Coordinates of C-alpha atoms in Angstrom, one line a residue:
X1 CA 37.5 -33.4 7.0
X2 CA 34.0 -32.6 8.2
X3 CA 32.5 -29.2 8.3
X4 CA 30.7 -28.1 11.5
X5 CA 27.1 -26.8 11.2
X6 CA 28.2 -23.4 12.5
X7 CA 30.8 -23.0 9.8
X8 CA 28.3 -24.1 7.2
X9 CA 25.9 -21.5 8.4
X10 CA 28.6 -18.8 8.2
X11 CA 29.7 -19.8 4.7
X12 CA 26.2 -20.1 3.3
X13 CA 25.7 -17.4 0.6
X14 CA 22.4 -15.4 0.5
X15 CA 20.0 -16.3 -2.2
X16 CA 20.6 -14.6 -5.6
X17 CA 18.3 -11.6 -6.2
X18 CA 15.3 -12.2 -8.4
X19 CA 15.5 -8.8 -10.1
X20 CA 17.8 -9.0 -13.1
X21 CA 18.3 -5.7 -15.1
X22 CA 16.1 -7.1 -17.8
X23 CA 13.3 -8.1 -15.4
X24 CA 13.5 -4.6 -13.8
X25 CA 13.2 -3.0 -17.2
X26 CA 10.3 -5.2 -18.3
X27 CA 8.4 -4.6 -15.0
X28 CA 8.8 -0.9 -15.1
X29 CA 7.7 -0.7 -18.8
X30 CA 4.6 -2.9 -18.0
X31 CA 3.8 -0.7 -14.9
X32 CA 3.9 2.5 -17.0
X33 CA 1.8 0.9 -19.7
X34 CA -0.9 -0.1 -17.2
X35 CA -0.9 3.4 -15.7
X36 CA -1.3 4.9 -19.2
X37 CA -4.3 2.6 -19.8
X38 CA -5.8 3.7 -16.5
X39 CA -5.4 7.3 -17.4
X40 CA -7.1 6.7 -20.8
X41 CA -9.9 4.9 -19.0
X42 CA -10.4 7.8 -16.6
X43 CA -9.9 10.5 -19.3
X44 CA -13.6 11.1 -19.6
X45 CA -15.1 11.5 -16.2
X46 CA -17.9 8.9 -15.6
X47 CA -19.5 7.1 -12.7
X48 CA -18.1 3.6 -12.3
X49 CA -20.5 0.8 -12.5
X50 CA -20.1 -2.3 -10.3
X51 CA -19.6 -4.5 -13.4
X52 CA -16.8 -2.3 -14.6
X53 CA -15.1 -2.2 -11.2
X54 CA -15.5 -6.0 -10.7
X55 CA -13.9 -6.7 -14.1
X56 CA -10.9 -4.5 -13.5
X57 CA -10.6 -6.0 -9.9
X58 CA -10.5 -9.5 -11.3
X59 CA -7.9 -8.5 -13.8
X60 CA -5.6 -6.9 -11.2
X61 CA -6.0 -9.9 -8.9
X62 CA -5.1 -12.3 -11.7
X63 CA -1.9 -10.5 -12.5
X64 CA -0.1 -11.2 -9.1
X65 CA -1.4 -14.8 -9.1
X66 CA 0.1 -15.4 -12.6
X67 CA 3.3 -13.7 -11.5
X68 CA 3.5 -15.9 -8.4
X69 CA 3.1 -19.0 -10.5
X70 CA 5.9 -17.9 -12.9
X71 CA 8.1 -17.0 -9.9
X72 CA 7.4 -20.5 -8.5
X73 CA 8.8 -22.2 -11.6
X74 CA 11.6 -19.7 -12.3
X75 CA 13.0 -18.8 -8.8
X76 CA 11.7 -21.6 -6.6
X77 CA 9.1 -22.2 -3.9
X78 CA 10.7 -19.9 -1.2
X79 CA 10.7 -16.8 -3.5
X80 CA 7.2 -17.4 -4.7
X81 CA 6.0 -17.8 -1.1
X82 CA 7.8 -14.7 0.0
X83 CA 6.1 -12.8 -2.9
X84 CA 2.6 -14.0 -2.1
X85 CA 3.0 -13.3 1.7
X86 CA 4.3 -9.8 0.9
X87 CA 1.4 -9.3 -1.5
X88 CA -1.1 -10.3 1.2
X89 CA 0.5 -7.9 3.7
X90 CA 0.5 -5.0 1.1
X91 CA -3.0 -5.7 0.0
X92 CA -4.2 -5.6 3.6
X93 CA -2.5 -2.3 4.2
X94 CA -3.9 -1.0 1.0
X95 CA -7.4 -1.7 2.2
X96 CA -6.8 0.6 5.1
X97 CA -5.4 3.1 2.6
X98 CA -8.7 2.8 0.7
X99 CA -10.7 3.5 3.8
X100 CA -8.8 6.8 4.3
X101 CA -9.3 7.6 0.6
X102 CA -13.0 7.0 1.2
X103 CA -13.1 9.4 4.1
X104 CA -11.2 12.0 2.1
X105 CA -13.5 11.8 -0.9
X106 CA -16.5 12.1 1.4
X107 CA -15.0 15.1 3.3
X108 CA -14.3 17.0 0.0
X109 CA -17.7 15.9 -1.5
X110 CA -15.9 14.7 -4.6
X111 CA -18.4 14.1 -7.5
X112 CA -18.8 10.4 -8.4
X113 CA -17.7 11.1 -12.0
X114 CA -14.2 12.2 -11.0
X115 CA -13.5 9.9 -8.0
X116 CA -11.6 7.4 -10.0
X117 CA -9.3 10.1 -11.3
X118 CA -8.5 11.2 -7.7
X119 CA -7.8 7.6 -6.8
X120 CA -5.5 7.2 -9.8
X121 CA -3.5 10.3 -8.8
X122 CA -3.2 8.8 -5.3
X123 CA -2.0 5.5 -6.7
X124 CA 0.7 7.1 -8.8
X125 CA 1.9 9.2 -5.8
X126 CA 2.0 6.0 -3.7
X127 CA 4.0 4.2 -6.3
X128 CA 6.6 7.0 -6.5
X129 CA 6.9 7.2 -2.8
X130 CA 7.2 3.5 -2.3
X131 CA 9.9 3.4 -4.9
X132 CA 11.9 6.0 -2.9
X133 CA 11.4 4.2 0.3
X134 CA 12.3 0.8 -1.2
X135 CA 15.6 2.2 -2.5
X136 CA 16.3 3.8 0.9
X137 CA 15.5 0.5 2.6
X138 CA 17.8 -1.5 0.3
X139 CA 20.6 1.0 1.0
X140 CA 20.1 0.6 4.8
X141 CA 20.1 -3.2 4.5
X142 CA 23.3 -3.1 2.5
X143 CA 24.9 -1.0 5.2
X144 CA 24.3 -3.6 7.9
X145 CA 21.8 -5.8 9.7
X146 CA 21.0 -3.0 12.1
X147 CA 18.4 -1.9 9.5
X148 CA 16.1 -4.8 10.5
X149 CA 16.1 -3.5 14.1
X150 CA 15.2 0.0 12.8
X151 CA 12.4 -1.4 10.6
X152 CA 11.1 -3.4 13.6
X153 CA 10.9 -0.3 15.8
X154 CA 9.2 1.6 13.0
X155 CA 6.5 -1.1 12.7
X156 CA 6.0 -1.2 16.5
X157 CA 5.4 2.6 16.4
X158 CA 3.1 2.2 13.4
X159 CA 1.1 -0.5 15.3
X160 CA 0.6 1.8 18.3
X161 CA -0.4 4.7 16.0
X162 CA -3.0 2.6 14.2
X163 CA -4.6 1.5 17.5
X164 CA -4.6 5.1 18.9
X165 CA -6.2 6.5 15.7
X166 CA -9.0 4.0 15.9
X167 CA -11.8 5.0 13.5
X168 CA -11.2 8.8 13.8
X169 CA -11.7 10.6 10.5
X170 CA -8.8 12.7 9.2
X171 CA -9.1 16.4 9.9
X172 CA -8.6 17.9 6.4
X173 CA -8.3 21.5 7.6
X174 CA -5.3 20.7 9.8
X175 CA -3.2 19.1 7.1
X176 CA -0.2 21.3 6.6
X177 CA -0.1 20.6 2.9
X178 CA -3.7 21.7 2.4
X179 CA -3.3 24.8 4.6
X180 CA -0.2 25.8 2.7
X181 CA -1.9 25.3 -0.7
X182 CA -4.9 27.4 0.3
X183 CA -2.6 30.2 1.6
X184 CA -0.7 30.7 -1.7
X185 CA -3.4 29.9 -4.2
X186 CA -7.1 30.8 -4.4
X187 CA -9.5 27.8 -4.6
X188 CA -12.8 27.8 -6.5
X189 CA -16.1 27.0 -4.7
X190 CA -17.0 24.2 -7.1
X191 CA -15.5 21.3 -9.1
X192 CA -14.7 21.9 -12.8
X193 CA -14.7 18.3 -14.1
X194 CA -11.3 16.7 -14.0
X195 CA -9.5 20.1 -14.2
X196 CA -7.3 21.0 -11.2
X197 CA -6.3 24.6 -12.4
X198 CA -8.6 27.1 -14.0
X199 CA -8.5 30.8 -14.8
X200 CA -11.0 32.8 -12.8
X201 CA -11.3 36.7 -12.7
X202 CA -8.1 37.0 -14.7
X203 CA -5.9 34.8 -12.4
X204 CA -5.2 31.2 -12.0
X205 CA -7.1 29.3 -9.3
X206 CA -7.1 25.8 -8.0
X207 CA -10.2 23.7 -8.0
X208 CA -11.2 21.5 -5.0
X209 CA -10.0 18.6 -7.0
X210 CA -6.4 19.8 -6.7
X211 CA -6.8 20.2 -2.9
X212 CA -8.1 16.7 -2.4
X213 CA -5.3 15.3 -4.6
X214 CA -2.7 17.1 -2.4
X215 CA -4.5 15.6 0.7
X216 CA -4.3 12.1 -0.8
X217 CA -0.5 12.6 -1.5
X218 CA 0.0 13.6 2.1
X219 CA -1.6 10.3 3.3
X220 CA 0.5 8.4 0.8
X221 CA 3.6 9.5 2.7
X222 CA 2.2 8.0 5.9
X223 CA 1.3 4.7 4.3
X224 CA 4.7 4.4 2.6
X225 CA 6.4 4.7 6.0
X226 CA 4.4 1.7 7.3
X227 CA 4.2 -0.6 4.3
X228 CA 7.8 -0.7 3.0
X229 CA 9.3 -1.9 6.3
X230 CA 6.5 -4.3 6.6
X231 CA 7.2 -6.1 3.4
X232 CA 11.0 -6.0 4.1
X233 CA 10.1 -8.1 7.0
X234 CA 8.9 -10.8 4.6
X235 CA 11.7 -10.6 2.0
X236 CA 15.0 -8.8 1.6
X237 CA 14.9 -8.8 -2.2
X238 CA 14.3 -5.2 -3.4
X239 CA 12.6 -6.4 -6.6
X240 CA 10.1 -8.6 -4.7
X241 CA 9.4 -5.6 -2.4
X242 CA 8.8 -3.5 -5.5
X243 CA 6.6 -6.1 -7.1
X244 CA 4.4 -6.7 -4.0
X245 CA 3.8 -2.9 -3.7
X246 CA 3.1 -2.4 -7.4
X247 CA 0.7 -5.3 -7.7
X248 CA -1.1 -4.3 -4.4
X249 CA -1.5 -0.7 -5.5
X250 CA -2.4 -1.0 -9.2
X251 CA -5.8 -2.6 -8.5
X252 CA -6.9 0.0 -5.8
X253 CA -8.9 2.2 -8.2
X254 CA -11.3 -0.6 -9.2
X255 CA -11.2 -2.3 -5.8
X256 CA -12.4 1.0 -4.1
X257 CA -15.7 0.9 -6.0
X258 CA -16.2 -2.8 -5.3
X259 CA -15.5 -2.5 -1.5
X260 CA -17.0 0.9 -1.0
X261 CA -19.9 -0.4 1.0
X262 CA -18.0 -3.2 2.6
X263 CA -15.2 -1.0 3.9
X264 CA -17.6 0.7 6.4
X265 CA -18.4 -2.7 7.9
X266 CA -14.8 -3.6 8.7
X267 CA -14.9 -1.8 12.1
X268 CA -12.0 -3.8 13.5
X269 CA -9.7 -3.4 10.5
X270 CA -7.3 -1.1 12.3
X271 CA -6.9 -3.6 15.2
X272 CA -6.1 -6.4 12.7
X273 CA -3.5 -4.2 10.9
X274 CA -1.9 -3.2 14.2
X275 CA -1.5 -6.9 15.1
X276 CA 0.0 -7.6 11.6
X277 CA 2.4 -4.7 11.9
X278 CA 3.5 -5.7 15.4
X279 CA 3.9 -9.3 14.4
X280 CA 6.2 -8.4 11.5
X281 CA 8.1 -6.0 13.8
X282 CA 8.8 -9.0 16.1
X283 CA 9.9 -11.1 13.1
X284 CA 12.3 -8.3 12.0
X285 CA 13.8 -8.0 15.5
X286 CA 14.2 -11.8 15.7
X287 CA 15.9 -11.8 12.3
X288 CA 18.3 -9.1 13.4
X289 CA 19.1 -11.0 16.7
X290 CA 19.5 -14.3 14.8
X291 CA 22.3 -12.7 12.8
X292 CA 24.2 -11.9 16.1
X293 CA 23.2 -14.8 18.2
X294 CA 22.4 -17.8 16.0
X295 CA 20.5 -19.6 18.8
X296 CA 17.7 -17.0 18.6
X297 CA 14.9 -18.5 16.5
X298 CA 13.5 -17.0 13.3
X299 CA 9.8 -17.0 12.1
X300 CA 9.5 -19.0 8.8
X301 CA 7.6 -17.4 5.9
X302 CA 4.8 -20.0 5.9
X303 CA 4.1 -19.2 9.6
X304 CA 4.0 -15.5 8.7
X305 CA 1.5 -16.1 6.0
X306 CA -0.7 -18.2 8.2
X307 CA -0.7 -15.6 11.0
X308 CA -1.5 -12.8 8.6
X309 CA -4.3 -14.6 6.8
X310 CA -5.7 -15.8 10.2
X311 CA -5.6 -12.3 11.6
X312 CA -7.5 -10.9 8.6
X313 CA -10.1 -13.7 8.8
X314 CA -10.7 -13.1 12.6
X315 CA -11.0 -9.3 12.0
X316 CA -13.5 -9.8 9.2
X317 CA -15.6 -12.2 11.3
X318 CA -15.6 -10.0 14.4
X319 CA -16.3 -6.8 12.3
X320 CA -19.3 -8.4 10.6
X321 CA -20.7 -9.7 13.9
X322 CA -20.3 -6.3 15.6
X323 CA -22.0 -4.7 12.6
X324 CA -24.9 -7.1 12.8
X325 CA -25.3 -6.5 16.6
X326 CA -25.3 -2.7 16.0
X327 CA -27.9 -3.0 13.3
X328 CA -30.1 -5.2 15.6

């Protein structure tokens, strides 16, 4: 007795999740160990040299490549391709995150010696928030395929927001978290090294470093809302979503100092990210519709990777050309 293609499609079981309890435990321990090393490196405030930043950047780029190769042999081509595509998406969004960090550090006139400590606090905050959103996203997906439609709408809204914001600098004084902080605690006029709380005139006071860290945490919330649904558009495996976010975020501190000058030249970055977010939003909506109407086509992961890399290449080319014209 033959089995029809439709029944085969219905009976096909989803791929087994990559993240076993042991792998989750090993990954979290390794992540905490890397964070401890980063805190030890930044314990003594110092200005980061290009050589130091480049060495750490190469290290943090080699880690996901090695993990992708291991995943290729252990879980198969599809899982490895999902991971690498998700990593490219998260790394692209993290570059935009770095651009906002750069504006915040400039707006608060953060001394060069403590900039990497501010970035490290921002990365830790981003990791915690991504973990919360990843767990929430997994719960939504377990509740039903309608979550893909919700994620698609969120990404469309994020794409519109990115285009409307353009290159506008964040208004620090209007951030609710910063205004609330200054209302309840006095703030010193100058930085006191890497300290965030000092005693002045017999009472505790915050340093500007504490204020800028709060501002960075506030921007982390916004980026978490955008990035987690974006990578769920590439893979439904919560562990791979976690891994792509962790690998993309861990190298930001060093990458910031490598790309500090280049970031200002990517004048069309927001437009490229808007295209990527909108594209993944379409992919999610099609995936949701395919579950209800099998005739609706889906976008394969290799096509997604090609579109994302192509968009980033075009944005880089047009940005550099626009910068050269402006300089001329």
